[in-house]
């Protein structure tokens, strides 16, 4: 992969600032959080401060879609992201119990085994490109285990995720056509999976859960299950891939802090939260306002689309003193890396588990690593922030994950 800098499309207000830096965008986000009532040149209102954001997102007139366009090539509202109010609450009541820390903990050993199998592929080489060798595939493997699907179907998910998150095409219309085509393939695939699963005895995986769970006394129909799974593919794969890549890149460039976390494993949970704050892998979200409202002294007219910049709120000095310092001991780290308000991330417990286990296993087997001399980490911040080229070097080891466990 070329390490040449590219000019990415403008995707959020911070990108328009002179202080924008693709490798270290945090400075531009601090600047954005410092502006009073920021507005993009096209008139889009921007919410960037942590406290204003919390109040804005709680307002009942604030919606997650305009009711016409759905996210990521979907033909119907994604459940629960494209729904609001009572209907949204109904689906969250159903889904939340399937993603509690206790429920996702069942996957811990599988995640460990999957991580080690991927590390086995490169541990004896002394170098790796961590994005493709580990970060890109691990969450997809785990997702397939979570749903209870065959590993052979992995490429179907990788292809779909790429097509909807980074659609090919020269124009917006072409990109949307790519997303729609990938969406249609995913709808057809999921419908076939459900047909097969209904013909088999019930299983204790997520699809098994969807087939048996009841909302207000009703079972979910196939279209609802497909609309939930479609969202989970989009929401749960690239986000973990990108977060993991940012964390490995950060640890590769901060050996002292890495050694500190390895020496005191109890620090890792806090380190992950602090890096979620600082890196903010999902930088921005959008909301629509259904009636004239006032929030924190600011007017939001009915019909406006609002850019909610999680990454700016995460470095708002009013909420996070000294925001540019990564401090694992930061008290009250109420970051919005997993969003806030009614649509806060459903999969945050699973994401935290995946990040922790992947970092633990990697650091146990490869505690010393650095960015390969002469190479540079290449970041993208378009859609989701990621270290898309992450070449590392380390002392080669022949110990496999299995040998290590013994
Ligand atoms: C580190 C990884 C992750 C990050 C940074 C992340 C971040 C986010 C953010 C910012 C939102 C809010 C989107 C918006 O309102 O515009 C969100 C929502 C959501 N996430 Fe995650 N996410 C991660 C992992 C996951 C995983 C692993 C899953 C499930 C397998 C998941 C499922 C969802 C769902 C279903 C929603 C929609 C919730 C709703 O609308 O009520 N996420 N996530």
Coordinates of C-alpha atoms and ligand atoms in Angstrom, one line a residue:
X1 CA 0.0 0.0 0.0
X2 CA 1.3 3.5 -0.8
X3 CA 2.0 5.7 2.1
X4 CA 1.5 8.8 0.0
X5 CA -0.8 11.3 1.5
X6 CA -4.2 11.6 -0.3
X7 CA -6.7 14.4 -0.1
X8 CA -9.7 12.9 1.6
X9 CA -13.2 14.3 1.0
X10 CA -14.5 16.8 3.6
X11 CA -16.7 14.9 6.0
X12 CA -17.1 17.0 9.0
X13 CA -16.8 20.6 10.3
X14 CA -13.4 20.0 11.9
X15 CA -12.1 18.9 8.5
X16 CA -12.6 22.5 7.2
X17 CA -10.3 24.0 9.8
X18 CA -6.8 25.1 9.1
X19 CA -5.6 23.0 12.0
X20 CA -6.7 19.8 10.4
X21 CA -4.1 17.1 10.3
X22 CA -5.0 13.6 9.1
X23 CA -2.6 11.9 11.5
X24 CA -3.5 13.9 14.5
X25 CA -6.9 15.5 14.0
X26 CA -7.5 16.0 17.8
X27 CA -6.1 19.6 17.6
X28 CA -8.8 20.6 15.0
X29 CA -11.5 19.0 17.2
X30 CA -10.3 21.0 20.2
X31 CA -10.6 24.1 18.0
X32 CA -14.1 23.2 17.0
X33 CA -15.2 22.6 20.6
X34 CA -13.9 26.1 21.3
X35 CA -16.2 27.8 18.8
X36 CA -19.6 29.2 19.9
X37 CA -22.4 27.6 17.9
X38 CA -20.4 26.4 14.9
X39 CA -22.1 26.2 11.5
X40 CA -20.7 24.7 8.3
X41 CA -20.4 26.9 5.2
X42 CA -23.4 25.0 3.7
X43 CA -25.5 26.0 6.8
X44 CA -25.4 22.7 8.7
X45 CA -25.5 23.4 12.4
X46 CA -22.8 21.7 14.4
X47 CA -22.9 20.5 18.0
X48 CA -19.4 20.1 19.3
X49 CA -19.4 20.7 23.1
X50 CA -19.9 17.8 25.5
X51 CA -22.6 19.4 27.7
X52 CA -24.6 21.0 24.9
X53 CA -24.5 17.6 23.1
X54 CA -25.9 15.7 26.0
X55 CA -28.8 18.2 26.3
X56 CA -29.4 18.2 22.6
X57 CA -29.5 14.4 22.2
X58 CA -32.0 14.1 25.1
X59 CA -34.5 16.4 23.4
X60 CA -37.6 14.5 22.2
X61 CA -37.7 16.7 19.0
X62 CA -34.2 15.4 18.0
X63 CA -34.4 12.4 15.6
X64 CA -31.9 10.0 14.1
X65 CA -33.2 10.2 10.5
X66 CA -35.2 12.6 8.4
X67 CA -37.7 9.7 8.0
X68 CA -36.9 9.4 4.3
X69 CA -33.3 8.4 3.9
X70 CA -31.9 5.4 5.8
X71 CA -28.3 4.7 6.6
X72 CA -25.8 2.8 4.5
X73 CA -27.7 1.5 1.4
X74 CA -30.7 0.2 3.5
X75 CA -34.1 0.0 1.8
X76 CA -36.0 0.0 5.1
X77 CA -35.2 1.7 8.4
X78 CA -32.3 -0.1 10.1
X79 CA -33.4 -1.4 13.5
X80 CA -32.8 0.4 15.9
X81 CA -30.6 3.1 14.4
X82 CA -33.2 4.6 12.0
X83 CA -36.0 4.6 14.5
X84 CA -37.0 7.0 17.3
X85 CA -39.3 7.4 20.3
X86 CA -41.4 4.5 21.5
X87 CA -40.6 2.2 18.6
X88 CA -36.9 2.7 19.2
X89 CA -37.3 2.1 22.9
X90 CA -39.2 -1.1 22.2
X91 CA -36.4 -2.6 20.1
X92 CA -33.7 -1.5 22.6
X93 CA -35.6 -3.3 25.4
X94 CA -35.4 -6.4 23.3
X95 CA -31.8 -6.0 22.1
X96 CA -30.1 -4.7 25.2
X97 CA -30.4 -8.0 27.2
X98 CA -28.6 -9.8 24.3
X99 CA -25.5 -7.5 24.6
X100 CA -25.0 -7.2 28.4
X101 CA -21.4 -7.7 29.8
X102 CA -22.5 -11.1 31.1
X103 CA -24.0 -12.2 27.9
X104 CA -21.1 -11.1 25.7
X105 CA -18.6 -12.6 28.2
X106 CA -19.5 -16.0 26.7
X107 CA -17.5 -15.1 23.7
X108 CA -14.3 -14.3 25.6
X109 CA -12.5 -17.7 25.0
X110 CA -13.5 -17.7 21.3
X111 CA -12.1 -14.1 20.9
X112 CA -8.9 -15.2 22.6
X113 CA -8.6 -18.3 20.3
X114 CA -9.4 -16.2 17.1
X115 CA -6.8 -13.6 18.1
X116 CA -4.1 -16.2 18.7
X117 CA -4.8 -18.0 15.4
X118 CA -4.3 -14.7 13.5
X119 CA -1.1 -13.9 15.5
X120 CA 0.2 -17.4 14.7
X121 CA 0.3 -16.4 11.1
X122 CA 2.9 -13.7 11.5
X123 CA 4.6 -14.2 15.0
X124 CA 7.6 -15.9 13.5
X125 CA 8.2 -13.3 10.8
X126 CA 9.2 -10.4 13.0
X127 CA 7.0 -8.0 11.1
X128 CA 3.3 -7.5 10.2
X129 CA 0.9 -5.1 8.6
X130 CA -1.5 -5.0 11.6
X131 CA -4.5 -3.6 9.7
X132 CA -4.7 -6.5 7.2
X133 CA -3.0 -9.2 9.4
X134 CA -5.2 -8.7 12.5
X135 CA -7.5 -5.7 12.8
X136 CA -9.5 -6.2 9.6
X137 CA -10.4 -9.8 10.0
X138 CA -10.7 -10.4 13.8
X139 CA -14.0 -8.6 14.4
X140 CA -15.6 -10.3 11.4
X141 CA -14.6 -13.7 12.7
X142 CA -16.1 -12.8 16.1
X143 CA -19.2 -11.5 14.5
X144 CA -19.7 -14.7 12.6
X145 CA -19.3 -16.7 15.8
X146 CA -21.7 -14.3 17.6
X147 CA -24.4 -14.8 15.0
X148 CA -23.7 -18.6 14.6
X149 CA -22.8 -18.5 10.9
X150 CA -20.2 -20.6 9.0
X151 CA -16.6 -19.2 8.8
X152 CA -16.6 -19.8 5.0
X153 CA -19.1 -16.9 4.8
X154 CA -16.4 -14.4 6.0
X155 CA -15.7 -12.9 2.6
X156 CA -19.4 -12.1 2.1
X157 CA -19.3 -9.9 5.2
X158 CA -15.9 -8.3 4.4
X159 CA -17.1 -7.4 0.9
X160 CA -20.4 -6.0 2.1
X161 CA -18.8 -3.9 4.9
X162 CA -16.3 -2.4 2.5
X163 CA -19.0 -1.6 -0.1
X164 CA -21.2 0.3 2.4
X165 CA -18.5 2.0 4.5
X166 CA -16.2 3.0 1.7
X167 CA -18.3 2.8 -1.4
X168 CA -16.5 2.9 -4.8
X169 CA -17.7 5.4 -7.3
X170 CA -16.7 8.8 -8.8
X171 CA -19.9 10.6 -7.9
X172 CA -22.3 10.5 -5.0
X173 CA -24.9 8.7 -7.2
X174 CA -22.4 6.0 -8.2
X175 CA -21.4 5.5 -4.5
X176 CA -25.1 5.2 -3.5
X177 CA -25.6 2.7 -6.3
X178 CA -22.7 0.6 -5.0
X179 CA -24.1 0.7 -1.5
X180 CA -27.6 -0.3 -2.7
X181 CA -26.3 -3.2 -4.8
X182 CA -24.3 -4.5 -1.8
X183 CA -27.3 -4.0 0.4
X184 CA -29.5 -6.1 -1.9
X185 CA -26.9 -8.9 -1.8
X186 CA -26.9 -8.8 2.0
X187 CA -30.7 -8.8 2.3
X188 CA -30.8 -11.9 0.0
X189 CA -28.1 -13.6 2.0
X190 CA -29.7 -12.9 5.4
X191 CA -33.1 -14.1 4.1
X192 CA -31.6 -17.4 3.0
X193 CA -29.8 -17.8 6.4
X194 CA -33.1 -17.3 8.3
X195 CA -35.0 -19.8 6.1
X196 CA -32.3 -22.4 6.8
X197 CA -32.2 -21.6 10.6
X198 CA -36.0 -21.9 10.9
X199 CA -35.8 -25.4 9.5
X200 CA -33.1 -26.5 12.1
X201 CA -33.4 -27.0 15.9
X202 CA -32.9 -23.8 18.0
X203 CA -29.3 -22.7 18.7
X204 CA -27.9 -20.6 21.6
X205 CA -26.4 -17.9 19.3
X206 CA -27.6 -14.5 18.4
X207 CA -29.8 -15.6 15.5
X208 CA -31.2 -18.3 17.8
X209 CA -32.0 -15.4 20.2
X210 CA -33.7 -13.3 17.6
X211 CA -35.8 -16.3 16.5
X212 CA -37.1 -16.9 20.0
X213 CA -37.2 -13.5 21.7
X214 CA -40.5 -11.7 22.1
X215 CA -41.3 -8.0 22.1
X216 CA -44.5 -7.1 23.9
X217 CA -45.7 -10.7 23.4
X218 CA -44.8 -10.8 19.6
X219 CA -42.0 -12.7 18.0
X220 CA -39.8 -10.9 15.5
X221 CA -40.6 -11.5 11.8
X222 CA -37.9 -12.2 9.2
X223 CA -37.8 -8.7 7.9
X224 CA -37.2 -7.3 11.4
X225 CA -34.4 -9.8 12.1
X226 CA -32.8 -9.0 8.7
X227 CA -33.0 -5.2 9.5
X228 CA -31.3 -5.8 12.8
X229 CA -28.6 -8.0 11.4
X230 CA -27.9 -5.6 8.5
X231 CA -27.3 -2.9 11.0
X232 CA -25.1 -5.1 13.2
X233 CA -22.9 -5.9 10.2
X234 CA -22.3 -2.2 9.6
X235 CA -22.1 -1.1 13.2
X236 CA -20.1 -3.9 14.7
X237 CA -17.3 -4.7 12.2
X238 CA -15.6 -1.7 10.9
X239 CA -15.9 0.2 14.2
X240 CA -13.9 -2.5 16.1
X241 CA -11.4 -2.9 13.3
X242 CA -10.7 0.8 13.1
X243 CA -10.6 1.3 16.9
X244 CA -8.2 -1.6 17.3
X245 CA -5.9 -0.2 14.6
X246 CA -5.8 3.2 16.2
X247 CA -5.0 1.6 19.6
X248 CA -2.2 -0.5 18.2
X249 CA -0.8 2.5 16.3
X250 CA -0.9 4.5 19.5
X251 CA 0.8 1.8 21.6
X252 CA 3.5 1.3 18.9
X253 CA 4.4 5.0 19.1
X254 CA 4.2 5.2 22.9
X255 CA 6.4 2.4 24.2
X256 CA 6.6 3.7 27.8
X257 CA 2.9 3.8 28.2
X258 CA 2.6 0.4 26.5
X259 CA 5.1 -1.1 29.0
X260 CA 3.2 0.5 31.9
X261 CA 0.0 -1.3 30.8
X262 CA 1.8 -4.6 30.2
X263 CA 3.4 -4.3 33.7
X264 CA 0.0 -3.5 35.3
X265 CA -2.8 -5.3 33.4
X266 CA -5.4 -3.7 35.6
X267 CA -4.6 -0.4 33.7
X268 CA -5.7 -1.8 30.4
X269 CA -9.5 -1.1 30.8
X270 CA -8.8 2.5 31.7
X271 CA -6.3 2.8 28.8
X272 CA -8.9 1.6 26.4
X273 CA -11.5 4.1 27.6
X274 CA -8.9 6.9 27.4
X275 CA -7.9 5.9 23.9
X276 CA -11.6 5.7 22.9
X277 CA -11.9 9.3 24.1
X278 CA -8.7 10.6 22.4
X279 CA -8.9 8.7 19.1
X280 CA -12.7 8.9 18.8
X281 CA -12.8 6.3 16.0
X282 CA -16.4 7.3 15.1
X283 CA -15.9 11.1 14.8
X284 CA -19.4 12.3 13.8
X285 CA -23.1 11.5 13.7
X286 CA -26.1 13.3 12.3
X287 CA -29.5 14.2 13.7
X288 CA -32.7 15.9 12.5
X289 CA -34.8 18.4 14.4
X290 CA -38.6 18.0 14.0
X291 CA -39.7 21.3 15.6
X292 CA -38.2 24.7 16.6
X293 CA -36.3 24.1 19.8
X294 CA -33.8 25.8 22.0
X295 CA -30.9 23.9 23.6
X296 CA -28.3 25.5 25.9
X297 CA -29.4 28.9 24.7
X298 CA -29.1 28.0 21.0
X299 CA -31.9 27.8 18.4
X300 CA -32.4 24.8 16.2
X301 CA -35.1 25.4 13.6
X302 CA -37.5 22.7 12.6
X303 CA -36.2 20.6 9.7
X304 CA -32.5 21.3 10.3
X305 CA -29.9 18.6 9.9
X306 CA -27.3 18.8 12.7
X307 CA -23.8 17.4 12.7
X308 CA -23.0 15.9 16.1
X309 CA -19.2 15.7 16.5
X310 CA -18.4 13.1 19.1
X311 CA -14.7 13.6 18.5
X312 CA -14.9 17.3 19.4
X313 CA -17.0 16.6 22.5
X314 CA -14.3 14.1 23.5
X315 CA -11.7 16.8 23.6
X316 CA -13.9 19.6 24.9
X317 CA -11.6 21.2 27.7
X318 CA -14.7 22.0 29.7
X319 CA -15.4 18.3 30.1
X320 CA -11.9 16.9 29.8
X321 CA -9.2 19.1 31.3
X322 CA -5.9 19.0 29.4
X323 CA -7.7 17.1 26.6
X324 CA -4.7 16.5 24.4
X325 CA -2.9 14.5 27.1
X326 CA -3.6 10.8 27.1
X327 CA -4.0 10.1 30.8
X328 CA -4.9 6.5 31.8
X329 CA -5.7 7.8 35.3
X330 CA -8.1 10.5 34.0
X331 CA -11.0 10.8 36.6
X332 CA -14.6 11.0 35.3
X333 CA -13.9 9.9 31.7
X334 CA -17.5 10.3 30.4
X335 CA -16.4 10.1 26.8
X336 CA -18.9 9.8 23.9
X337 CA -16.7 7.4 21.8
X338 CA -19.8 5.1 21.9
X339 CA -22.1 8.1 21.4
X340 CA -24.7 9.3 24.0
X341 CA -28.4 9.6 24.3
X342 CA -31.0 7.1 23.1
X343 CA -28.9 5.8 20.3
X344 CA -25.7 5.1 22.4
X345 CA -23.9 2.1 21.1
X346 CA -25.7 -1.2 21.6
X347 CA -22.5 -3.2 21.2
X348 CA -20.2 -1.3 23.5
X349 CA -19.8 -4.2 25.9
X350 CA -18.8 -6.5 23.1
X351 CA -16.5 -3.9 21.6
X352 CA -14.7 -3.4 24.9
X353 CA -14.3 -7.1 25.3
X354 CA -12.9 -7.5 21.8
X355 CA -10.5 -4.6 22.3
X356 CA -9.3 -5.8 25.7
X357 CA -8.8 -9.5 24.7
X358 CA -7.0 -8.6 21.4
X359 CA -4.6 -6.2 23.2
X360 CA -4.0 -8.6 26.1
X361 CA -3.2 -11.5 23.8
X362 CA -1.1 -9.5 21.4
X363 CA 0.9 -7.8 24.3
X364 CA 1.5 -11.1 26.0
X365 CA 3.0 -12.6 22.9
X366 CA 4.6 -9.5 21.3
X367 CA 5.3 -7.0 24.1
X368 CA 8.0 -5.1 22.2
X369 CA 7.1 -3.6 18.8
X370 CA 7.6 -0.4 16.8
X371 CA 6.5 1.1 13.6
X372 CA 8.8 -0.4 11.0
X373 CA 11.8 2.0 10.6
X374 CA 11.4 4.0 7.4
X375 CA 7.7 3.5 7.3
X376 CA 4.8 5.7 8.5
X377 CA 1.4 4.9 9.8
X378 CA -1.2 6.1 7.3
X379 CA -4.6 7.2 8.8
X380 CA -7.9 7.9 7.3
X381 CA -10.6 9.9 9.1
X382 CA -13.3 9.5 6.5
X383 CA -16.3 7.8 8.0
X384 CA -14.4 6.0 10.7
X385 CA -10.9 6.9 11.9
X386 CA -8.4 4.1 11.2
X387 CA -4.7 3.4 10.9
X388 CA -5.2 1.9 7.4
X389 CA -1.5 1.2 6.9
X390 CA 0.1 -0.1 10.1
X391 CA 3.5 -1.8 9.5
X392 CA 5.2 -3.0 12.7
X393 CA 8.4 -4.8 13.5
X394 CA 9.2 -6.9 16.5
X395 CA 11.5 -9.7 17.7
X396 CA 10.3 -12.8 16.0
X397 CA 8.8 -15.5 18.2
X398 CA 8.0 -19.1 17.4
X399 CA 5.7 -19.6 20.3
X400 CA 2.1 -20.4 19.2
X401 CA -1.0 -19.3 21.0
X402 CA -1.6 -22.9 22.1
X403 CA 2.0 -23.2 23.5
X404 CA 1.5 -19.9 25.2
X405 CA -1.7 -21.0 26.9
X406 CA -0.1 -24.2 28.2
Ligands
LIG1 C1 -15.2 0.2 19.2 C2 -16.2 -0.1 18.5 C3 -17.5 0.7 18.3 C4 -17.7 2.0 18.3 C5 -16.6 3.1 18.3 C6 -19.1 2.3 18.1 C7 -19.7 3.5 18.1 C8 -21.0 3.7 17.9 C9 -21.6 5.0 17.8 C10 -20.9 6.4 17.8 C11 -23.0 4.9 17.7 C12 -24.0 6.0 17.5 C13 -24.3 6.2 16.0 C14 -25.3 7.3 15.8 O1 -26.1 7.6 16.6 O2 -25.2 8.0 14.8 C15 -23.2 3.5 17.7 C16 -24.5 2.9 17.6 C17 -24.7 1.5 17.5 N1 -23.7 0.5 17.6 FE1 -21.8 0.8 18.0 N2 -19.7 1.1 18.1 C18 -18.8 0.1 18.2 C19 -19.0 -1.3 18.2 C20 -20.3 -1.9 18.0 C21 -20.5 -3.3 18.0 C22 -19.4 -4.4 18.2 C23 -21.9 -3.5 17.8 C24 -22.7 -4.8 17.7 C25 -22.3 -6.0 17.4 C26 -22.4 -2.2 17.7 C27 -23.8 -1.9 17.4 C28 -24.4 -0.7 17.4 C29 -25.8 -0.5 17.2 C30 -26.8 -1.5 16.9 C31 -26.0 0.9 17.2 C32 -27.3 1.7 17.1 C33 -27.9 1.9 18.4 C34 -29.3 2.6 18.4 O3 -29.6 3.2 17.4 O4 -30.0 2.5 19.4 N3 -21.5 -1.2 17.8 N4 -22.0 2.8 17.9

